[in-house]
PDB file of C-alpha atoms in Angstrom:
ATOM      1  CA  MET A   1      47.155  14.254-186.770  1.00  0.00           C
ATOM      2  CA  THR A   2      48.404  10.770-187.648  1.00  0.00           C
ATOM      3  CA  ALA A   3      50.220   8.540-185.190  1.00  0.00           C
ATOM      4  CA  PRO A   4      54.024   8.450-185.383  1.00  0.00           C
ATOM      5  CA  PRO A   5      55.368   5.375-187.205  1.00  0.00           C
ATOM      6  CA  ASP A   6      56.890   3.977-184.027  1.00  0.00           C
ATOM      7  CA  ASP A   7      53.768   4.424-181.857  1.00  0.00           C
ATOM      8  CA  CYS A   8      52.494   0.839-181.744  1.00  0.00           C
ATOM      9  CA  LEU A   9      49.899   1.729-179.096  1.00  0.00           C
ATOM     10  CA  ALA A  10      48.302   4.329-181.321  1.00  0.00           C
ATOM     11  CA  ARG A  11      48.341   1.874-184.214  1.00  0.00           C
ATOM     12  CA  ASN A  12      46.776  -0.746-181.897  1.00  0.00           C
ATOM     13  CA  GLU A  13      49.174  -3.515-182.842  1.00  0.00           C
ATOM     14  CA  TRP A  14      49.046  -7.007-181.357  1.00  0.00           C
ATOM     15  CA  ILE A  15      52.709  -6.981-180.346  1.00  0.00           C
ATOM     16  CA  CYS A  16      53.737  -3.739-178.677  1.00  0.00           C
ATOM     17  CA  GLY A  17      56.714  -3.265-176.387  1.00  0.00           C
ATOM     18  CA  GLU A  18      55.424   0.130-175.344  1.00  0.00           C
ATOM     19  CA  TYR A  19      52.386  -1.529-173.806  1.00  0.00           C
ATOM     20  CA  LEU A  20      54.641  -3.613-171.566  1.00  0.00           C
ATOM     21  CA  SER A  21      56.646  -0.583-170.443  1.00  0.00           C
ATOM     22  CA  THR A  22      53.725   1.779-169.840  1.00  0.00           C
ATOM     23  CA  ARG A  23      51.410  -0.756-168.170  1.00  0.00           C
ATOM     24  CA  ARG A  24      54.023  -2.709-166.206  1.00  0.00           C
ATOM     25  CA  GLN A  25      52.395  -2.256-162.794  1.00  0.00           C
ATOM     26  CA  ILE A  26      48.938  -3.148-164.114  1.00  0.00           C
ATOM     27  CA  ILE A  27      50.322  -6.351-165.616  1.00  0.00           C
ATOM     28  CA  VAL A  28      52.239  -7.235-162.444  1.00  0.00           C
ATOM     29  CA  ASP A  29      49.151  -6.708-160.280  1.00  0.00           C
ATOM     30  CA  ALA A  30      47.066  -8.914-162.594  1.00  0.00           C
ATOM     31  CA  VAL A  31      49.712 -11.667-162.569  1.00  0.00           C
ATOM     32  CA  LEU A  32      49.970 -11.586-158.773  1.00  0.00           C
ATOM     33  CA  GLN A  33      46.194 -11.795-158.394  1.00  0.00           C
ATOM     34  CA  HIS A  34      46.118 -14.685-160.859  1.00  0.00           C
ATOM     35  CA  LEU A  35      48.806 -16.587-158.956  1.00  0.00           C
ATOM     36  CA  GLU A  36      47.299 -15.856-155.542  1.00  0.00           C
ATOM     37  CA  LEU A  37      43.750 -16.932-156.395  1.00  0.00           C
ATOM     38  CA  THR A  38      44.911 -20.005-158.301  1.00  0.00           C
ATOM     39  CA  ALA A  39      47.204 -21.202-155.515  1.00  0.00           C
ATOM     40  CA  LEU A  40      44.584 -20.558-152.820  1.00  0.00           C
ATOM     41  CA  SER A  41      41.862 -22.385-154.759  1.00  0.00           C
ATOM     42  CA  VAL A  42      43.957 -25.469-155.468  1.00  0.00           C
ATOM     43  CA  LEU A  43      45.288 -25.608-151.903  1.00  0.00           C
ATOM     44  CA  ILE A  44      41.798 -25.484-150.388  1.00  0.00           C
ATOM     45  CA  ALA A  45      40.572 -28.083-152.884  1.00  0.00           C
ATOM     46  CA  LEU A  46      43.482 -30.355-151.965  1.00  0.00           C
ATOM     47  CA  VAL A  47      42.719 -30.061-148.251  1.00  0.00           C
ATOM     48  CA  ILE A  48      39.115 -31.090-148.940  1.00  0.00           C
ATOM     49  CA  ALA A  49      39.885 -33.739-151.568  1.00  0.00           C
ATOM     50  CA  VAL A  50      42.269 -35.842-149.471  1.00  0.00           C
ATOM     51  CA  PRO A  51      39.726 -36.691-146.705  1.00  0.00           C
ATOM     52  CA  LEU A  52      37.025 -37.315-149.323  1.00  0.00           C
ATOM     53  CA  ALA A  53      39.259 -39.710-151.257  1.00  0.00           C
ATOM     54  CA  VAL A  54      40.337 -41.488-148.062  1.00  0.00           C
ATOM     55  CA  ALA A  55      36.705 -41.868-146.992  1.00  0.00           C
ATOM     56  CA  ALA A  56      35.784 -43.230-150.413  1.00  0.00           C
ATOM     57  CA  ARG A  57      38.654 -45.721-150.165  1.00  0.00           C
ATOM     58  CA  ARG A  58      37.828 -46.811-146.616  1.00  0.00           C
ATOM     59  CA  TRP A  59      34.058 -47.181-147.034  1.00  0.00           C
ATOM     60  CA  ALA A  60      32.720 -48.565-150.309  1.00  0.00           C
ATOM     61  CA  LEU A  61      29.305 -47.005-149.732  1.00  0.00           C
ATOM     62  CA  ALA A  62      30.894 -43.538-149.698  1.00  0.00           C
ATOM     63  CA  ALA A  63      32.721 -43.935-153.001  1.00  0.00           C
ATOM     64  CA  GLY A  64      29.645 -43.699-155.215  1.00  0.00           C
ATOM     65  CA  PRO A  65      28.169 -40.518-153.696  1.00  0.00           C
ATOM     66  CA  VAL A  66      31.556 -38.786-153.472  1.00  0.00           C
ATOM     67  CA  LEU A  67      32.449 -39.478-157.109  1.00  0.00           C
ATOM     68  CA  ALA A  68      28.931 -38.662-158.310  1.00  0.00           C
ATOM     69  CA  LEU A  69      28.802 -35.340-156.467  1.00  0.00           C
ATOM     70  CA  THR A  70      32.227 -34.158-157.639  1.00  0.00           C
ATOM     71  CA  THR A  71      31.444 -35.221-161.207  1.00  0.00           C
ATOM     72  CA  ILE A  72      28.157 -33.300-161.217  1.00  0.00           C
ATOM     73  CA  LEU A  73      29.949 -30.196-159.947  1.00  0.00           C
ATOM     74  CA  TYR A  74      32.445 -30.395-162.809  1.00  0.00           C
ATOM     75  CA  THR A  75      29.666 -30.488-165.408  1.00  0.00           C
ATOM     76  CA  ILE A  76      28.199 -27.136-164.317  1.00  0.00           C
ATOM     77  CA  PRO A  77      29.241 -24.352-166.746  1.00  0.00           C
ATOM     78  CA  SER A  78      31.538 -21.796-165.142  1.00  0.00           C
ATOM     79  CA  LEU A  79      29.168 -18.834-165.571  1.00  0.00           C
ATOM     80  CA  ALA A  80      26.328 -20.843-164.071  1.00  0.00           C
ATOM     81  CA  MET A  81      28.550 -21.947-161.184  1.00  0.00           C
ATOM     82  CA  PHE A  82      29.477 -18.373-160.315  1.00  0.00           C
ATOM     83  CA  SER A  83      25.833 -17.327-160.594  1.00  0.00           C
ATOM     84  CA  LEU A  84      24.756 -20.081-158.189  1.00  0.00           C
ATOM     85  CA  LEU A  85      27.415 -19.038-155.685  1.00  0.00           C
ATOM     86  CA  LEU A  86      26.670 -15.322-156.023  1.00  0.00           C
ATOM     87  CA  PRO A  87      23.967 -15.187-153.291  1.00  0.00           C
ATOM     88  CA  VAL A  88      26.414 -16.738-150.830  1.00  0.00           C
ATOM     89  CA  TYR A  89      29.649 -14.876-151.588  1.00  0.00           C
ATOM     90  CA  GLY A  90      28.545 -11.754-153.449  1.00  0.00           C
ATOM     91  CA  LEU A  91      30.839 -10.006-155.913  1.00  0.00           C
ATOM     92  CA  SER A  92      34.103 -10.953-154.237  1.00  0.00           C
ATOM     93  CA  ALA A  93      37.283 -12.935-154.688  1.00  0.00           C
ATOM     94  CA  SER A  94      35.752 -15.606-152.445  1.00  0.00           C
ATOM     95  CA  LEU A  95      33.167 -16.246-155.144  1.00  0.00           C
ATOM     96  CA  VAL A  96      35.868 -17.092-157.684  1.00  0.00           C
ATOM     97  CA  VAL A  97      37.880 -19.154-155.206  1.00  0.00           C
ATOM     98  CA  ALA A  98      34.825 -21.185-154.187  1.00  0.00           C
ATOM     99  CA  GLY A  99      33.996 -21.932-157.813  1.00  0.00           C
ATOM    100  CA  LEU A 100      37.534 -23.058-158.600  1.00  0.00           C
ATOM    101  CA  VAL A 101      37.631 -25.227-155.478  1.00  0.00           C
ATOM    102  CA  LEU A 102      34.478 -27.058-156.555  1.00  0.00           C
ATOM    103  CA  TYR A 103      35.844 -27.606-160.070  1.00  0.00           C
ATOM    104  CA  SER A 104      39.195 -28.850-158.756  1.00  0.00           C
ATOM    105  CA  LEU A 105      37.601 -31.424-156.456  1.00  0.00           C
ATOM    106  CA  THR A 106      36.649 -33.739-159.309  1.00  0.00           C
ATOM    107  CA  LEU A 107      40.183 -33.977-160.662  1.00  0.00           C
ATOM    108  CA  LEU A 108      41.826 -34.268-157.257  1.00  0.00           C
ATOM    109  CA  VAL A 109      39.413 -36.748-155.636  1.00  0.00           C
ATOM    110  CA  ARG A 110      39.434 -39.119-158.613  1.00  0.00           C
ATOM    111  CA  ASN A 111      43.216 -39.180-158.920  1.00  0.00           C
ATOM    112  CA  ILE A 112      43.912 -39.482-155.190  1.00  0.00           C
ATOM    113  CA  LEU A 113      41.350 -42.275-154.924  1.00  0.00           C
ATOM    114  CA  ALA A 114      42.888 -44.039-157.932  1.00  0.00           C
ATOM    115  CA  GLY A 115      46.298 -43.807-156.281  1.00  0.00           C
ATOM    116  CA  LEU A 116      45.010 -45.218-153.004  1.00  0.00           C
ATOM    117  CA  ARG A 117      43.249 -48.062-154.764  1.00  0.00           C
ATOM    118  CA  ALA A 118      46.451 -48.885-156.653  1.00  0.00           C
ATOM    119  CA  VAL A 119      48.383 -49.599-153.430  1.00  0.00           C
ATOM    120  CA  PRO A 120      48.985 -53.373-153.401  1.00  0.00           C
ATOM    121  CA  GLU A 121      46.953 -55.197-150.781  1.00  0.00           C
ATOM    122  CA  ASP A 122      49.953 -57.298-149.761  1.00  0.00           C
ATOM    123  CA  THR A 123      51.788 -54.059-148.935  1.00  0.00           C
ATOM    124  CA  ARG A 124      48.962 -53.051-146.639  1.00  0.00           C
ATOM    125  CA  GLN A 125      48.901 -56.485-145.020  1.00  0.00           C
ATOM    126  CA  ALA A 126      52.669 -56.393-144.472  1.00  0.00           C
ATOM    127  CA  ALA A 127      52.397 -52.983-142.792  1.00  0.00           C
ATOM    128  CA  ARG A 128      49.583 -54.197-140.556  1.00  0.00           C
ATOM    129  CA  GLY A 129      51.681 -57.228-139.659  1.00  0.00           C
ATOM    130  CA  MET A 130      54.433 -54.841-138.527  1.00  0.00           C
ATOM    131  CA  GLY A 131      51.996 -53.160-136.146  1.00  0.00           C
ATOM    132  CA  TYR A 132      50.923 -50.200-138.275  1.00  0.00           C
ATOM    133  CA  GLY A 133      47.610 -48.699-137.202  1.00  0.00           C
ATOM    134  CA  PRO A 134      45.145 -47.139-139.682  1.00  0.00           C
ATOM    135  CA  ILE A 135      46.511 -43.592-139.402  1.00  0.00           C
ATOM    136  CA  ARG A 136      50.163 -44.619-139.570  1.00  0.00           C
ATOM    137  CA  LEU A 137      49.384 -46.933-142.466  1.00  0.00           C
ATOM    138  CA  LEU A 138      47.683 -44.086-144.335  1.00  0.00           C
ATOM    139  CA  LEU A 139      50.381 -41.480-143.703  1.00  0.00           C
ATOM    140  CA  THR A 140      53.493 -43.587-144.170  1.00  0.00           C
ATOM    141  CA  VAL A 141      52.418 -46.230-146.701  1.00  0.00           C
ATOM    142  CA  GLU A 142      49.238 -45.495-148.631  1.00  0.00           C
ATOM    143  CA  LEU A 143      49.561 -41.763-149.296  1.00  0.00           C
ATOM    144  CA  PRO A 144      53.245 -41.935-150.312  1.00  0.00           C
ATOM    145  CA  LEU A 145      52.500 -44.765-152.760  1.00  0.00           C
ATOM    146  CA  ALA A 146      49.498 -42.816-154.086  1.00  0.00           C
ATOM    147  CA  LEU A 147      51.614 -39.719-154.735  1.00  0.00           C
ATOM    148  CA  PRO A 148      52.237 -40.278-158.483  1.00  0.00           C
ATOM    149  CA  ALA A 149      48.522 -40.412-159.251  1.00  0.00           C
ATOM    150  CA  ALA A 150      47.732 -37.629-156.783  1.00  0.00           C
ATOM    151  CA  MET A 151      50.385 -35.345-158.276  1.00  0.00           C
ATOM    152  CA  ALA A 152      49.055 -36.020-161.774  1.00  0.00           C
ATOM    153  CA  GLY A 153      45.634 -34.858-160.614  1.00  0.00           C
ATOM    154  CA  LEU A 154      47.155 -31.837-158.882  1.00  0.00           C
ATOM    155  CA  ARG A 155      48.926 -30.811-162.084  1.00  0.00           C
ATOM    156  CA  ILE A 156      45.741 -31.055-164.141  1.00  0.00           C
ATOM    157  CA  ALA A 157      43.713 -29.225-161.490  1.00  0.00           C
ATOM    158  CA  THR A 158      46.265 -26.411-161.295  1.00  0.00           C
ATOM    159  CA  VAL A 159      46.426 -25.888-165.047  1.00  0.00           C
ATOM    160  CA  SER A 160      42.621 -25.962-165.217  1.00  0.00           C
ATOM    161  CA  ALA A 161      42.377 -23.411-162.405  1.00  0.00           C
ATOM    162  CA  VAL A 162      44.782 -21.076-164.216  1.00  0.00           C
ATOM    163  CA  SER A 163      42.480 -21.210-167.236  1.00  0.00           C
ATOM    164  CA  LEU A 164      39.125 -21.050-165.435  1.00  0.00           C
ATOM    165  CA  LEU A 165      40.222 -18.138-163.255  1.00  0.00           C
ATOM    166  CA  THR A 166      40.000 -15.849-166.276  1.00  0.00           C
ATOM    167  CA  VAL A 167      36.203 -16.259-166.156  1.00  0.00           C
ATOM    168  CA  GLY A 168      36.339 -14.480-162.791  1.00  0.00           C
ATOM    169  CA  ALA A 169      36.755 -11.263-164.781  1.00  0.00           C
ATOM    170  CA  ILE A 170      32.947 -11.026-164.884  1.00  0.00           C
ATOM    171  CA  VAL A 171      33.050 -10.118-161.172  1.00  0.00           C
ATOM    172  CA  GLY A 172      36.332  -8.211-161.315  1.00  0.00           C
ATOM    173  CA  PHE A 173      38.536 -10.955-159.814  1.00  0.00           C
ATOM    174  CA  GLY A 174      39.930 -12.774-162.823  1.00  0.00           C
ATOM    175  CA  GLY A 175      43.603 -11.885-162.599  1.00  0.00           C
ATOM    176  CA  LEU A 176      44.845 -11.699-166.150  1.00  0.00           C
ATOM    177  CA  GLY A 177      41.288 -12.408-167.234  1.00  0.00           C
ATOM    178  CA  ASN A 178      40.439  -8.834-166.207  1.00  0.00           C
ATOM    179  CA  LEU A 179      42.887  -7.541-168.798  1.00  0.00           C
ATOM    180  CA  ILE A 180      41.590  -9.946-171.439  1.00  0.00           C
ATOM    181  CA  TYR A 181      37.985  -8.978-170.745  1.00  0.00           C
ATOM    182  CA  THR A 182      38.537  -5.219-170.853  1.00  0.00           C
ATOM    183  CA  GLY A 183      40.891  -5.567-173.789  1.00  0.00           C
ATOM    184  CA  MET A 184      38.303  -7.452-175.818  1.00  0.00           C
ATOM    185  CA  ASN A 185      35.611  -4.910-174.981  1.00  0.00           C
ATOM    186  CA  THR A 186      37.802  -2.065-176.262  1.00  0.00           C
ATOM    187  CA  TYR A 187      39.570  -4.167-178.931  1.00  0.00           C
ATOM    188  CA  PHE A 188      42.919  -3.368-177.310  1.00  0.00           C
ATOM    189  CA  LYS A 189      45.012  -5.901-179.188  1.00  0.00           C
ATOM    190  CA  ALA A 190      48.274  -5.651-177.226  1.00  0.00           C
ATOM    191  CA  GLN A 191      46.479  -6.089-173.898  1.00  0.00           C
ATOM    192  CA  VAL A 192      44.499  -9.122-175.056  1.00  0.00           C
ATOM    193  CA  LEU A 193      47.543 -10.863-176.526  1.00  0.00           C
ATOM    194  CA  THR A 194      49.863 -10.056-173.628  1.00  0.00           C
ATOM    195  CA  ALA A 195      47.427 -11.263-170.956  1.00  0.00           C
ATOM    196  CA  SER A 196      46.600 -14.404-172.946  1.00  0.00           C
ATOM    197  CA  VAL A 197      50.262 -15.293-173.439  1.00  0.00           C
ATOM    198  CA  LEU A 198      50.974 -14.728-169.746  1.00  0.00           C
ATOM    199  CA  CYS A 199      48.138 -17.123-168.844  1.00  0.00           C
ATOM    200  CA  VAL A 200      49.720 -19.796-171.019  1.00  0.00           C
ATOM    201  CA  VAL A 201      53.154 -19.120-169.504  1.00  0.00           C
ATOM    202  CA  ILE A 202      51.794 -19.401-165.951  1.00  0.00           C
ATOM    203  CA  ALA A 203      50.041 -22.684-166.779  1.00  0.00           C
ATOM    204  CA  VAL A 204      53.167 -24.175-168.364  1.00  0.00           C
ATOM    205  CA  LEU A 205      55.458 -23.036-165.549  1.00  0.00           C
ATOM    206  CA  ALA A 206      53.051 -24.342-162.898  1.00  0.00           C
ATOM    207  CA  ASP A 207      52.899 -27.724-164.613  1.00  0.00           C
ATOM    208  CA  VAL A 208      56.692 -27.925-164.937  1.00  0.00           C
ATOM    209  CA  LEU A 209      57.146 -26.880-161.297  1.00  0.00           C
ATOM    210  CA  LEU A 210      54.715 -29.516-160.035  1.00  0.00           C
ATOM    211  CA  LEU A 211      56.327 -32.129-162.268  1.00  0.00           C
ATOM    212  CA  GLY A 212      59.662 -31.303-160.640  1.00  0.00           C
ATOM    213  CA  VAL A 213      58.112 -31.607-157.181  1.00  0.00           C
ATOM    214  CA  GLN A 214      56.620 -34.949-158.187  1.00  0.00           C
ATOM    215  CA  ARG A 215      59.997 -36.249-159.320  1.00  0.00           C
ATOM    216  CA  ILE A 216      61.583 -35.166-156.039  1.00  0.00           C
ATOM    217  CA  LEU A 217      58.857 -36.745-153.898  1.00  0.00           C
ATOM    218  CA  THR A 218      58.682 -40.011-155.850  1.00  0.00           C
ATOM    219  CA  PRO A 219      62.279 -41.041-156.612  1.00  0.00           C
ATOM    220  CA  TRP A 220      61.282 -44.720-156.755  1.00  0.00           C
ATOM    221  CA  THR A 221      59.286 -44.111-159.948  1.00  0.00           C
ATOM    222  CA  ARG A 222      62.450 -42.977-161.739  1.00  0.00           C
ATOM    223  CA  ALA A 223      64.372 -45.957-160.410  1.00  0.00           C
ATOM    224  CA  GLY A 224      61.650 -48.248-161.688  1.00  0.00           C
ATOM    225  CA  ARG A 225      61.915 -46.834-165.217  1.00  0.00           C
ATOM    226  CA  SER A 226      65.723 -46.953-165.376  1.00  0.00           C
TER     227      SER A 226
END
């Protein structure tokens, strides 16, 4: 028996509306997992990267080791990274999150450190002259002025995490990567294309969202360009 002319699933077409309607919950679950693991990974990386960048800015001797370590981590291939972390985390979502955190550190630490180093020294001296202590100086002067560079790093790290998360499909926690992986194994065209397009959409929307947040948090940069 041949497939009906309108049965795009049976014909295994790349673009198939029936796939979207019949697999809606599967797609939604994959998207939610993708968003959850990406957001968690980048958030943890940010929490770690800020103290590392501040330490590298405060103590010159710390800058070299911090930058070297994060750079080395970024050069490790993703499959090798997950394999190295496997004895610690096992086949779990934590394995994928830990890998993405380590990859994100390079982008975040370098950009936050660049932003801190770009703060004019006379601005720091003026704040100290007004009685600002180290912590108040960091929180109210240095970090706000470093925001443009930090947000640029955050945007790149987030988009990279959206992409790298798909590799987590090898352990069953790849979000949309799970659909891409199984779809490629079975040559399920509609599933592969749909999941791939959704990954691109998530990356673009995340970048646009963070760009909007950056514009809200750094209004002086817009004033400077106008």
